[in-house]
Coordinates of C-alpha atoms (C1' of nucleotides) in Angstrom, one line a residue:
Chain A
X1437 CA 85.1 68.5 107.1
X1438 CA 81.6 68.1 105.7
X1439 CA 80.1 71.3 106.9
X1440 CA 80.4 74.8 105.5
X1441 CA 78.8 78.2 105.9
X1442 CA 77.7 80.1 102.9
X1443 CA 78.1 83.8 103.5
X1444 CA 75.9 84.6 100.5
X1445 CA 73.1 82.7 102.1
X1446 CA 70.6 84.9 103.9
X1447 CA 69.6 82.3 106.4
X1448 CA 71.2 82.4 109.9
X1449 CA 74.3 80.3 110.3
X1450 CA 72.9 78.0 112.8
X1451 CA 70.0 77.2 110.5
X1452 CA 72.4 76.4 107.7
X1453 CA 74.2 73.9 110.0
X1454 CA 70.9 72.3 111.0
X1455 CA 69.9 71.9 107.4
X1456 CA 73.3 70.4 106.4
X1457 CA 73.4 67.9 109.3
X1458 CA 69.8 66.9 108.6
X1459 CA 70.7 66.3 105.0
X1460 CA 73.7 64.2 106.0
X1461 CA 71.5 62.1 108.2
X1462 CA 68.8 61.8 105.5
X1463 CA 71.4 60.6 103.0
X1464 CA 72.8 58.1 105.4
X1465 CA 76.3 59.7 105.6
X1466 CA 75.6 60.0 109.3
X1467 CA 74.0 56.9 110.9
X1468 CA 72.6 56.0 114.2
X1469 CA 75.3 56.1 116.9
X1470 CA 77.9 57.9 114.8
X1471 CA 79.7 60.6 116.7
X1472 CA 79.7 64.2 115.5
X1473 CA 82.6 66.6 115.9
X1474 CA 82.5 68.6 119.1
X1475 CA 80.9 72.0 119.2
X1476 CA 84.3 73.6 119.7
X1477 CA 85.9 71.9 116.8
X1478 CA 83.1 72.8 114.4
X1479 CA 83.2 76.4 115.6
X1480 CA 87.0 76.5 115.1
X1481 CA 86.9 74.8 111.7
X1482 CA 84.2 77.1 110.4
X1483 CA 85.4 80.3 112.1
X1484 CA 82.0 80.9 113.7
X1485 CA 80.9 81.6 117.2
X1486 CA 80.8 78.7 119.6
X1487 CA 77.3 79.6 120.6
X1488 CA 76.1 79.4 117.0
X1489 CA 77.1 75.8 116.7
X1490 CA 75.7 75.0 120.1
X1491 CA 72.4 76.4 119.1
X1492 CA 72.4 74.2 115.9
X1493 CA 73.2 71.1 117.9
X1494 CA 70.6 71.9 120.5
X1495 CA 68.0 72.5 117.8
X1496 CA 68.8 69.0 116.4
X1497 CA 68.6 67.5 119.8
X1498 CA 65.2 69.1 120.3
X1499 CA 64.1 67.5 117.1
X1500 CA 65.3 64.1 118.3
X1501 CA 67.9 63.7 115.7
X1502 CA 71.0 64.0 117.9
X1503 CA 71.6 62.6 121.4
X1504 CA 74.0 64.6 123.5
X1505 CA 75.8 62.3 125.9
X1506 CA 77.1 64.3 128.8
X1507 CA 80.9 64.3 128.7
X1508 CA 81.0 61.9 125.8
X1509 CA 80.1 64.1 122.9
X1510 CA 77.2 64.0 120.5
X1511 CA 75.9 61.1 118.5
X1512 CA 73.2 60.6 116.0
X1513 CA 70.1 59.5 117.9
X1514 CA 68.2 56.3 117.2
X1515 CA 65.7 57.2 114.5
X1516 CA 62.5 58.4 116.0
X1517 CA 59.9 59.5 113.5
X1518 CA 59.2 63.2 114.0
X1519 CA 55.7 63.7 115.0
X1520 CA 54.2 66.5 112.9
X1521 CA 50.8 67.7 111.8
X1522 CA 50.6 66.1 108.3
X1523 CA 49.3 69.4 107.0
X1524 CA 52.2 71.3 108.5
X1525 CA 54.5 68.7 107.1
X1526 CA 53.7 69.4 103.5
X1527 CA 54.1 73.2 103.8
X1528 CA 57.7 73.5 102.7
X1529 CA 56.9 71.1 99.9
X1530 CA 54.0 73.2 98.8
X1531 CA 56.1 76.4 98.9
X1532 CA 58.9 74.8 96.9
X1533 CA 56.5 73.5 94.2
X1534 CA 54.9 76.9 93.9
X1535 CA 58.3 78.4 93.4
X1536 CA 59.0 76.0 90.6
X1537 CA 55.7 76.5 88.9
X1538 CA 56.2 80.2 88.9
X1539 CA 59.6 79.7 87.4
X1540 CA 57.8 78.2 84.4
X1541 CA 58.7 74.5 84.9
X1542 CA 56.1 72.1 83.5
X1543 CA 54.5 69.5 85.8
X1544 CA 56.6 66.8 84.1
X1545 CA 59.8 68.7 84.5
X1546 CA 59.1 69.1 88.2
X1547 CA 58.3 65.5 88.8
X1548 CA 61.5 64.6 87.0
X1549 CA 63.4 67.0 89.3
X1550 CA 61.8 65.4 92.4
X1551 CA 62.7 62.0 91.1
X1552 CA 66.4 62.9 90.6
X1553 CA 66.6 64.7 94.0
X1554 CA 65.1 61.7 95.7
X1555 CA 67.6 59.4 94.1
X1556 CA 70.4 61.5 95.4
X1557 CA 69.0 61.1 98.9
X1558 CA 68.5 57.4 98.5
X1559 CA 72.0 56.6 97.3
X1560 CA 73.3 55.8 100.7
X1561 CA 70.3 56.4 102.9
X1562 CA 68.4 53.2 102.3
X1563 CA 68.8 52.2 105.9
X1564 CA 65.1 52.0 106.4
X1565 CA 64.5 49.6 103.5
X1566 CA 67.5 47.5 103.9
X1567 CA 66.4 44.0 104.7
X1568 CA 69.1 41.3 105.0
X1569 CA 72.8 41.2 104.3
X1570 CA 74.8 42.0 107.4
Chain B
X1330 CA 38.9 87.6 101.2
X1331 CA 41.5 85.0 100.2
X1332 CA 44.3 86.0 102.4
X1333 CA 45.0 85.3 106.0
X1334 CA 47.8 85.7 108.6
X1335 CA 48.8 82.8 110.8
X1336 CA 50.1 84.1 114.1
X1337 CA 51.5 80.6 114.9
X1338 CA 53.7 80.9 111.9
X1339 CA 57.3 81.9 112.6
X1340 CA 57.6 83.7 109.4
X1341 CA 57.0 87.5 109.2
X1342 CA 53.6 88.5 108.2
X1343 CA 54.7 90.2 105.0
X1344 CA 56.4 87.0 103.9
X1345 CA 53.3 84.9 104.5
X1346 CA 51.4 87.3 102.3
X1347 CA 54.0 87.0 99.6
X1348 CA 53.8 83.2 99.7
X1349 CA 50.0 83.2 99.6
X1350 CA 49.7 85.6 96.7
X1351 CA 52.4 83.6 94.8
X1352 CA 50.4 80.5 95.4
X1353 CA 47.2 82.1 94.1
X1354 CA 49.1 83.2 90.9
X1355 CA 50.6 79.7 90.5
X1356 CA 47.2 78.1 90.9
X1357 CA 45.6 80.4 88.3
X1358 CA 43.2 82.0 90.8
X1359 CA 44.9 85.2 90.0
X1360 CA 45.7 85.8 86.4
X1361 CA 47.4 88.4 84.3
X1362 CA 45.8 91.8 84.6
X1363 CA 43.5 91.0 87.5
X1364 CA 43.4 93.6 90.2
X1365 CA 44.4 92.9 93.7
X1366 CA 42.6 94.5 96.7
X1367 CA 44.2 97.8 97.8
X1368 CA 46.9 97.9 100.4
X1369 CA 44.6 99.6 102.7
X1370 CA 41.8 97.2 102.3
X1371 CA 44.0 94.1 102.9
X1372 CA 45.5 95.8 105.9
X1373 CA 42.1 96.5 107.4
X1374 CA 40.8 93.0 106.6
X1375 CA 43.7 91.3 108.2
X1376 CA 44.1 93.8 111.0
X1377 CA 47.7 94.4 110.2
X1378 CA 49.6 97.6 109.5
X1379 CA 49.3 99.3 106.1
X1380 CA 53.1 99.2 105.7
X1381 CA 53.3 95.5 106.3
X1382 CA 51.0 94.9 103.3
X1383 CA 52.9 97.4 101.2
X1384 CA 56.1 95.6 101.8
X1385 CA 54.6 92.4 100.6
X1386 CA 53.2 94.0 97.5
X1387 CA 56.6 95.7 96.9
X1388 CA 58.4 92.4 97.2
X1389 CA 56.2 90.9 94.6
X1390 CA 56.6 93.8 92.3
X1391 CA 60.4 93.5 92.6
X1392 CA 60.0 89.8 91.6
X1393 CA 58.0 90.9 88.6
X1394 CA 54.8 89.2 89.6
X1395 CA 52.8 92.3 90.3
X1396 CA 52.5 95.6 88.5
X1397 CA 51.9 98.3 91.0
X1398 CA 50.6 101.5 89.5
X1399 CA 50.9 104.5 91.7
X1400 CA 47.5 105.8 92.3
X1401 CA 45.8 103.2 90.2
X1402 CA 46.0 100.0 92.2
X1403 CA 47.9 96.8 91.8
X1404 CA 47.4 94.1 89.1
X1405 CA 49.0 90.8 88.3
X1406 CA 51.9 91.5 85.9
X1407 CA 52.2 90.0 82.5
X1408 CA 54.3 87.0 83.1
X1409 CA 57.8 87.0 81.9
X1410 CA 59.4 83.8 83.0
X1411 CA 62.0 84.3 85.6
X1412 CA 65.4 83.1 84.5
X1413 CA 67.3 81.4 87.2
X1414 CA 70.2 79.2 87.8
X1415 CA 68.7 75.7 87.7
X1416 CA 70.9 74.7 90.6
X1417 CA 69.6 77.5 92.8
X1418 CA 66.1 76.8 91.7
X1419 CA 66.1 73.4 93.2
X1420 CA 67.4 74.4 96.6
X1421 CA 64.1 74.8 98.4
X1422 CA 62.9 71.5 96.8
X1423 CA 65.9 69.7 98.1
X1424 CA 65.4 71.1 101.6
X1425 CA 61.7 70.2 101.6
X1426 CA 62.4 66.6 100.5
X1427 CA 65.1 66.2 103.2
X1428 CA 62.5 67.3 105.7
X1429 CA 60.0 64.7 104.5
X1430 CA 62.6 61.9 104.4
X1431 CA 63.5 62.7 108.0
X1432 CA 59.9 62.6 109.0
X1433 CA 59.9 59.0 108.0
X1434 CA 58.0 59.1 104.7
X1435 CA 58.9 56.6 102.1
X1436 CA 60.1 57.5 98.7
X1437 CA 56.8 56.3 97.3
X1438 CA 54.8 58.3 99.8
X1439 CA 56.7 61.4 99.0
X1440 CA 56.2 61.1 95.2
X1441 CA 52.5 60.6 95.9
X1442 CA 52.4 63.7 98.0
X1443 CA 54.2 65.7 95.2
X1444 CA 51.7 64.3 92.7
X1445 CA 48.7 65.4 94.8
X1446 CA 50.1 68.9 95.5
X1447 CA 50.9 69.4 91.8
X1448 CA 47.3 68.4 90.8
X1449 CA 46.0 71.1 93.2
X1450 CA 48.1 73.6 91.4
X1451 CA 47.2 72.4 88.0
X1452 CA 43.4 72.6 88.6
X1453 CA 43.1 76.0 87.1
X1454 CA 46.5 76.9 85.9
X1455 CA 46.4 75.1 82.6
X1456 CA 45.5 78.2 80.7
X1457 CA 48.7 78.1 78.7
X1458 CA 48.3 74.6 77.3
X1459 CA 44.6 74.9 76.5
X1460 CA 44.2 76.1 72.9
X1461 CA 40.8 75.7 71.4
X1462 CA 38.5 72.8 71.5
X1463 CA 35.3 73.5 73.5
Chain C
X969 CA 81.5 109.3 106.5
X970 CA 81.0 108.7 102.7
X971 CA 77.2 108.9 102.5
X972 CA 75.0 112.0 102.4
X973 CA 71.3 112.8 101.8
X974 CA 70.4 115.6 99.5
X975 CA 67.1 117.1 100.6
X976 CA 66.9 119.0 97.2
X977 CA 66.8 115.7 95.5
X978 CA 63.3 114.5 94.5
X979 CA 64.2 110.9 94.9
X980 CA 63.4 109.1 98.2
X981 CA 66.2 109.0 100.7
X982 CA 66.6 105.3 100.7
X983 CA 67.1 105.4 96.9
X984 CA 69.7 108.0 97.2
X985 CA 71.6 105.7 99.6
X986 CA 71.2 102.8 97.2
X987 CA 72.7 104.8 94.4
X988 CA 75.6 106.1 96.4
X989 CA 76.5 102.7 97.8
X990 CA 76.3 101.2 94.3
X991 CA 78.6 103.9 93.0
X992 CA 81.1 103.2 95.8
X993 CA 81.1 99.5 94.9
X994 CA 81.4 100.2 91.2
X995 CA 84.3 102.5 91.9
X996 CA 86.0 100.0 94.0
X997 CA 85.9 102.1 97.2
X998 CA 83.9 99.2 98.7
X999 CA 85.2 95.8 97.8
X1000 CA 84.1 92.2 98.4
X1001 CA 83.9 91.4 102.1
X1002 CA 84.3 94.9 103.3
X1003 CA 82.0 95.8 106.2
X1004 CA 79.5 98.7 105.9
X1005 CA 78.6 100.9 108.9
X1006 CA 75.7 99.6 110.8
X1007 CA 72.2 100.6 110.0
X1008 CA 71.9 102.5 113.3
X1009 CA 75.1 104.4 112.8
X1010 CA 74.2 105.5 109.3
X1011 CA 70.8 106.6 110.5
X1012 CA 72.4 108.6 113.3
X1013 CA 75.0 110.1 111.1
X1014 CA 72.6 111.2 108.4
X1015 CA 69.8 112.2 110.8
X1016 CA 67.3 109.9 109.2
X1017 CA 65.2 107.1 110.5
X1018 CA 66.7 103.6 111.1
X1019 CA 64.1 102.0 108.9
X1020 CA 65.0 104.2 106.0
X1021 CA 68.5 103.0 106.0
X1022 CA 67.4 99.4 106.6
X1023 CA 65.3 99.6 103.4
X1024 CA 68.3 100.8 101.4
X1025 CA 70.4 97.9 102.7
X1026 CA 67.7 95.5 102.1
X1027 CA 67.2 96.7 98.5
X1028 CA 71.0 96.2 97.9
X1029 CA 70.8 92.7 99.5
X1030 CA 68.0 91.8 97.1
X1031 CA 70.1 92.9 94.2
X1032 CA 72.9 90.7 95.4
X1033 CA 75.3 93.5 96.1
X1034 CA 75.4 93.3 99.9
X1035 CA 75.4 90.3 102.2
X1036 CA 73.4 91.2 105.3
X1037 CA 74.2 88.8 108.2
X1038 CA 71.6 89.0 110.9
X1039 CA 73.4 90.1 114.1
X1040 CA 76.8 90.3 112.5
X1041 CA 76.6 93.4 110.3
X1042 CA 76.7 94.0 106.6
X1043 CA 79.4 93.3 104.1
X1044 CA 79.9 93.7 100.3
X1045 CA 78.8 90.4 98.7
X1046 CA 81.0 88.3 96.6
X1047 CA 80.2 89.5 93.1
X1048 CA 78.2 87.4 90.8
X1049 CA 77.5 89.3 87.7
X1050 CA 73.9 90.3 87.3
X1051 CA 72.4 88.7 84.2
X1052 CA 70.1 91.1 82.4
X1053 CA 68.3 91.6 79.1
X1054 CA 70.8 93.7 77.2
X1055 CA 67.9 95.8 75.9
X1056 CA 66.6 96.6 79.3
X1057 CA 70.1 97.2 80.5
X1058 CA 70.6 100.2 78.1
X1059 CA 67.4 102.0 79.0
X1060 CA 68.7 104.3 81.7
X1061 CA 71.7 105.1 79.4
X1062 CA 69.3 106.0 76.5
X1063 CA 67.4 108.2 78.8
X1064 CA 70.5 110.0 80.1
X1065 CA 71.8 110.6 76.6
X1066 CA 68.5 112.0 75.5
X1067 CA 68.7 114.3 78.4
X1068 CA 72.1 115.6 77.5
X1069 CA 71.3 116.0 73.8
X1070 CA 68.3 118.2 74.8
X1071 CA 70.5 120.2 77.0
X1072 CA 72.4 121.2 73.9
X1073 CA 75.6 119.2 74.3
X1074 CA 77.2 118.1 71.1
X1075 CA 77.9 114.4 70.4
X1076 CA 81.6 115.1 70.9
X1077 CA 81.0 116.8 74.3
X1078 CA 78.8 113.9 75.4
X1079 CA 81.4 111.3 74.5
X1080 CA 84.0 113.3 76.4
X1081 CA 81.8 113.4 79.4
X1082 CA 81.2 109.7 79.3
X1083 CA 85.0 109.2 79.0
X1084 CA 85.7 111.3 82.0
X1085 CA 83.0 109.7 84.1
X1086 CA 84.3 106.2 83.2
X1087 CA 87.8 107.2 84.2
X1088 CA 86.5 108.2 87.6
X1089 CA 84.9 104.8 88.0
X1090 CA 88.0 103.0 86.8
X1091 CA 90.5 104.7 89.1
X1092 CA 90.3 102.0 91.7
X1093 CA 88.1 99.3 90.2
X1094 CA 90.8 97.6 88.0
X1095 CA 91.3 94.9 90.6
X1096 CA 90.0 92.2 88.3
X1097 CA 92.4 93.0 85.5
X1098 CA 95.5 93.4 87.5
X1099 CA 97.4 90.2 87.8
X1100 CA 100.9 90.3 89.1
X1101 CA 103.7 92.6 88.1
X1102 CA 104.7 95.0 90.9
Chain D
X119 CA 50.4 107.3 67.0
X120 CA 53.9 107.5 68.3
X121 CA 53.2 107.3 72.0
X122 CA 52.6 104.4 74.2
X123 CA 52.3 103.6 77.9
X124 CA 54.1 100.5 79.3
X125 CA 52.1 99.0 82.1
X126 CA 55.1 97.0 83.2
X127 CA 57.1 100.2 83.7
X128 CA 57.2 101.4 87.3
X129 CA 57.4 105.0 86.4
X130 CA 54.3 107.2 86.4
X131 CA 52.5 107.5 83.1
X132 CA 53.0 111.2 82.8
X133 CA 56.7 110.7 83.1
X134 CA 56.8 108.0 80.5
X135 CA 55.1 110.5 78.2
X136 CA 57.6 113.2 79.0
X137 CA 60.5 110.9 78.3
X138 CA 59.0 109.7 75.0
X139 CA 58.2 113.2 73.7
X140 CA 61.7 114.4 74.7
X141 CA 63.2 111.5 72.8
X142 CA 61.2 112.4 69.7
X143 CA 62.4 115.9 69.9
X144 CA 66.0 114.8 70.5
X145 CA 65.8 112.5 67.5
X146 CA 64.4 115.2 65.3
X147 CA 61.1 113.4 64.7
X148 CA 59.5 116.4 66.2
X149 CA 61.0 119.8 65.1
X150 CA 60.5 123.4 66.0
X151 CA 57.0 124.6 65.3
X152 CA 55.5 121.1 64.7
X153 CA 52.1 120.6 66.3
X154 CA 51.4 117.9 68.9
X155 CA 48.1 116.1 69.1
X156 CA 45.7 117.6 71.6
X157 CA 45.7 116.5 75.2
X158 CA 42.2 115.0 74.7
X159 CA 43.3 113.0 71.7
X160 CA 46.4 111.6 73.3
X161 CA 44.3 110.7 76.4
X162 CA 41.7 109.0 74.3
X163 CA 44.3 107.1 72.1
X164 CA 46.2 105.8 75.1
X165 CA 43.2 105.2 77.3
X166 CA 44.6 107.3 80.1
X167 CA 43.3 110.1 82.2
X168 CA 43.1 113.5 80.6
X169 CA 44.8 115.1 83.5
X170 CA 47.8 112.7 83.2
X171 CA 48.5 113.9 79.6
X172 CA 48.0 117.5 80.6
X173 CA 50.6 117.1 83.4
X174 CA 53.1 115.7 80.9
X175 CA 52.5 118.6 78.5
X176 CA 52.8 121.1 81.3
X177 CA 56.1 119.5 82.5
X178 CA 57.5 119.9 79.0
X179 CA 56.2 123.4 78.8
X180 CA 58.0 124.2 82.1
X181 CA 61.2 122.8 80.6
X182 CA 60.8 125.1 77.6
X183 CA 60.4 122.3 75.1
X184 CA 56.8 122.9 74.2
X185 CA 54.9 126.1 73.6
X186 CA 51.2 126.0 74.4
X187 CA 49.4 128.5 72.1
X188 CA 46.1 129.4 73.7
X189 CA 43.3 128.0 71.5
X190 CA 45.7 126.9 68.8
X191 CA 47.1 123.7 70.3
X192 CA 50.7 122.8 71.3
X193 CA 53.8 123.1 69.3
X194 CA 57.5 122.3 69.7
X195 CA 59.1 125.4 71.1
X196 CA 62.1 127.1 69.5
X197 CA 65.0 125.3 70.9
X198 CA 66.3 127.0 74.0
X199 CA 69.2 125.4 75.7
X200 CA 68.1 124.1 79.1
X201 CA 69.9 125.9 81.8
X202 CA 71.3 123.4 84.3
X203 CA 73.9 123.1 86.8
X204 CA 76.6 121.2 84.9
X205 CA 77.1 118.9 87.9
X206 CA 73.4 118.2 88.1
X207 CA 73.3 117.6 84.3
X208 CA 75.7 114.6 84.5
X209 CA 73.9 112.9 87.4
X210 CA 71.6 110.6 85.3
X211 CA 74.6 109.7 83.1
X212 CA 76.7 108.9 86.2
X213 CA 73.9 106.7 87.5
X214 CA 73.5 104.9 84.2
X215 CA 77.2 104.2 83.9
X216 CA 77.3 102.9 87.4
X217 CA 74.5 100.5 86.5
X218 CA 76.4 99.2 83.5
X219 CA 79.7 98.8 85.4
X220 CA 77.9 96.7 88.1
X221 CA 76.3 94.6 85.4
X222 CA 79.9 93.6 84.5
X223 CA 80.3 95.5 81.2
X224 CA 83.9 96.5 80.3
X225 CA 84.8 100.1 79.8
X226 CA 85.2 99.4 76.1
X227 CA 81.8 97.7 75.8
X228 CA 80.2 100.7 77.5
X229 CA 81.8 103.2 75.2
X230 CA 80.6 101.2 72.2
X231 CA 77.1 101.1 73.6
X232 CA 77.2 104.9 74.1
X233 CA 78.4 105.3 70.5
X234 CA 75.6 103.2 69.1
X235 CA 73.0 104.9 71.1
X236 CA 74.2 108.3 70.1
X237 CA 74.1 107.3 66.5
X238 CA 70.5 106.3 66.8
X239 CA 69.8 109.8 68.2
X240 CA 71.7 111.5 65.5
X241 CA 70.0 109.7 62.6
X242 CA 67.5 112.5 62.1
X243 CA 68.4 114.9 64.8
X244 CA 71.3 116.7 63.1
X245 CA 69.4 119.9 63.1
X246 CA 72.0 121.6 65.2
X247 CA 74.9 120.8 62.9
X248 CA 73.1 121.3 59.7
X249 CA 74.8 124.2 57.8
X250 CA 73.4 125.0 54.4
X251 CA 70.7 123.6 52.3
X252 CA 67.3 125.3 52.9
Chain E
dG1089 C1' 76.1 94.8 119.9
dT1090 C1' 73.9 93.6 115.1
dG1091 C1' 69.7 93.5 111.6
dG1092 C1' 64.4 92.2 111.1
dT1093 C1' 59.9 93.3 111.8
dC1094 C1' 55.9 95.6 113.2
dT1095 C1' 52.9 99.5 114.6
dA1096 C1' 50.7 104.1 114.5
dG1097 C1' 50.3 108.0 112.2
dA1098 C1' 51.8 111.5 109.1
dC1099 C1' 52.5 113.7 104.4
dC1100 C1' 53.2 113.5 99.5
dA1101 C1' 52.5 112.1 94.5
dC1102 C1' 49.5 109.9 91.1
dG1103 C1' 45.1 109.2 88.5
Chain F
dG827 C1' 40.6 107.2 95.8
dT828 C1' 45.3 104.8 95.1
dG829 C1' 50.4 103.6 96.5
dG830 C1' 55.1 105.7 98.3
dT831 C1' 57.8 107.4 101.8
dC832 C1' 59.1 108.8 106.3
dT833 C1' 59.2 109.1 111.4
dA834 C1' 59.2 107.4 116.2
dG835 C1' 59.4 103.9 118.9
dA836 C1' 58.8 99.2 120.1
dC837 C1' 60.1 94.1 120.4
dC838 C1' 62.4 90.1 118.6
dA839 C1' 66.2 87.0 116.7
dC840 C1' 71.1 86.4 115.9
dC841 C1' 76.0 86.6 117.1

DNA sequence: GTGGTCTAGACCACG
DNA sequence: GTGGTCTAGACCACC
């Protein structure tokens, strides 16, 4: 299984699941139309409450990333760009960068870190830029 | 005053204050030894409870960013760089970048955003690199 | 119950609780993953305010000793050794030893006291060294 | 001057002064009958409030370590063993040892640390054991 | 049920 | 004046 809960993480479990599934989609490990394991199975595998998983799935559905097909499980939705206030969009970025600056990293070191993290995300997730090969 | 609370923000007020003050320190608007407004004054200005502000100040004290002197006010602490696991350090960055990718931003757009945010931070905070030339 | 507040103690109640819980963990009475009584229960048992206990738990969470799971109670965190400046680490020891010297204890008496206190701590806490022999 | 205030220390200034003077006495740098600088001079040297120093001196007087001779300044009192509940006496030691155990130090490492700290204190402060030479 | 946060108002310790 | 702590009681989020 590709999901895990970290008990040493302060964040609520459902939020950890949301983040992880988002990351899988962003990386391209989960693509449009691919099925996700059922709420019950995830709950059983991780040993968490069924409701907790359901809330995570619902959150992702609300964000337009998952499509819940009645009786047929849950699949990755067709990519719809999330509509956000551009100002709001950058807030977590701003917060993360502040964190790094206060930790003493130089501007160059931070840009390098961003670069390497972006490459990790783009390894498989180039679905948007892909042009012709299938 | 340079602080504000956003009621539309999900995060607790005290955490908003922590973030804002951290940003001010990272930008160089607040420097070593500079005094912060008193807990009571901030509370009055923002219309929040005294304790809420005290919790924010205390959090920053625990993180080593503020030096709170009982009876004598609060000042920005002398910076000792926080030593952290580099892996842990990048986690919020990773999360923020995932967020942006899912919002549909291209790799190039994200790097540009990072660049512009870093420049905002570096406007004033170059005090360490500047030596003597003017 | 294994906690108590001493009203003759100058230190704030929440700090007394922090110290006591730390001691229980150091002694091995509380081990990784063990659940602590709820904030409400401790507050009721000790006759102190709910917030006072919450502050103590939160402090221990910040120090990485407890894992507080919203809605699911509090457990002893999986230990990751705290990395500290060795000089800073010895400060409370230095202060305590000074105290004992001024009270008139001989060097030998102090070492004996240290020995006996350490034995109390090591009674149960040898879980890491024990391997497999019984 | 042999006293200093550390602004990055959370403890109140007067308590820092008390600790430092106690350490000087324990080490033997200050011996019976030796004069201390006046309250005013210490206050001026350290740039702290006159009252703050006075409170520190008074605290030490209450503990029987200093003798304030009206109009003639302050001297180190003739050593009187501090009367304490033996249980109370060990509390700071217990707390310091707990701290070290939780930081991951082994029993042996702690005893070695105690040994080295005690030797620092005994360098000059052997006034109790000294037998014959004056 | 759990913990998290906030308020209002009180009292104490420090400088 | 400053910050520190505590109380009582409320409401919210999580499981």
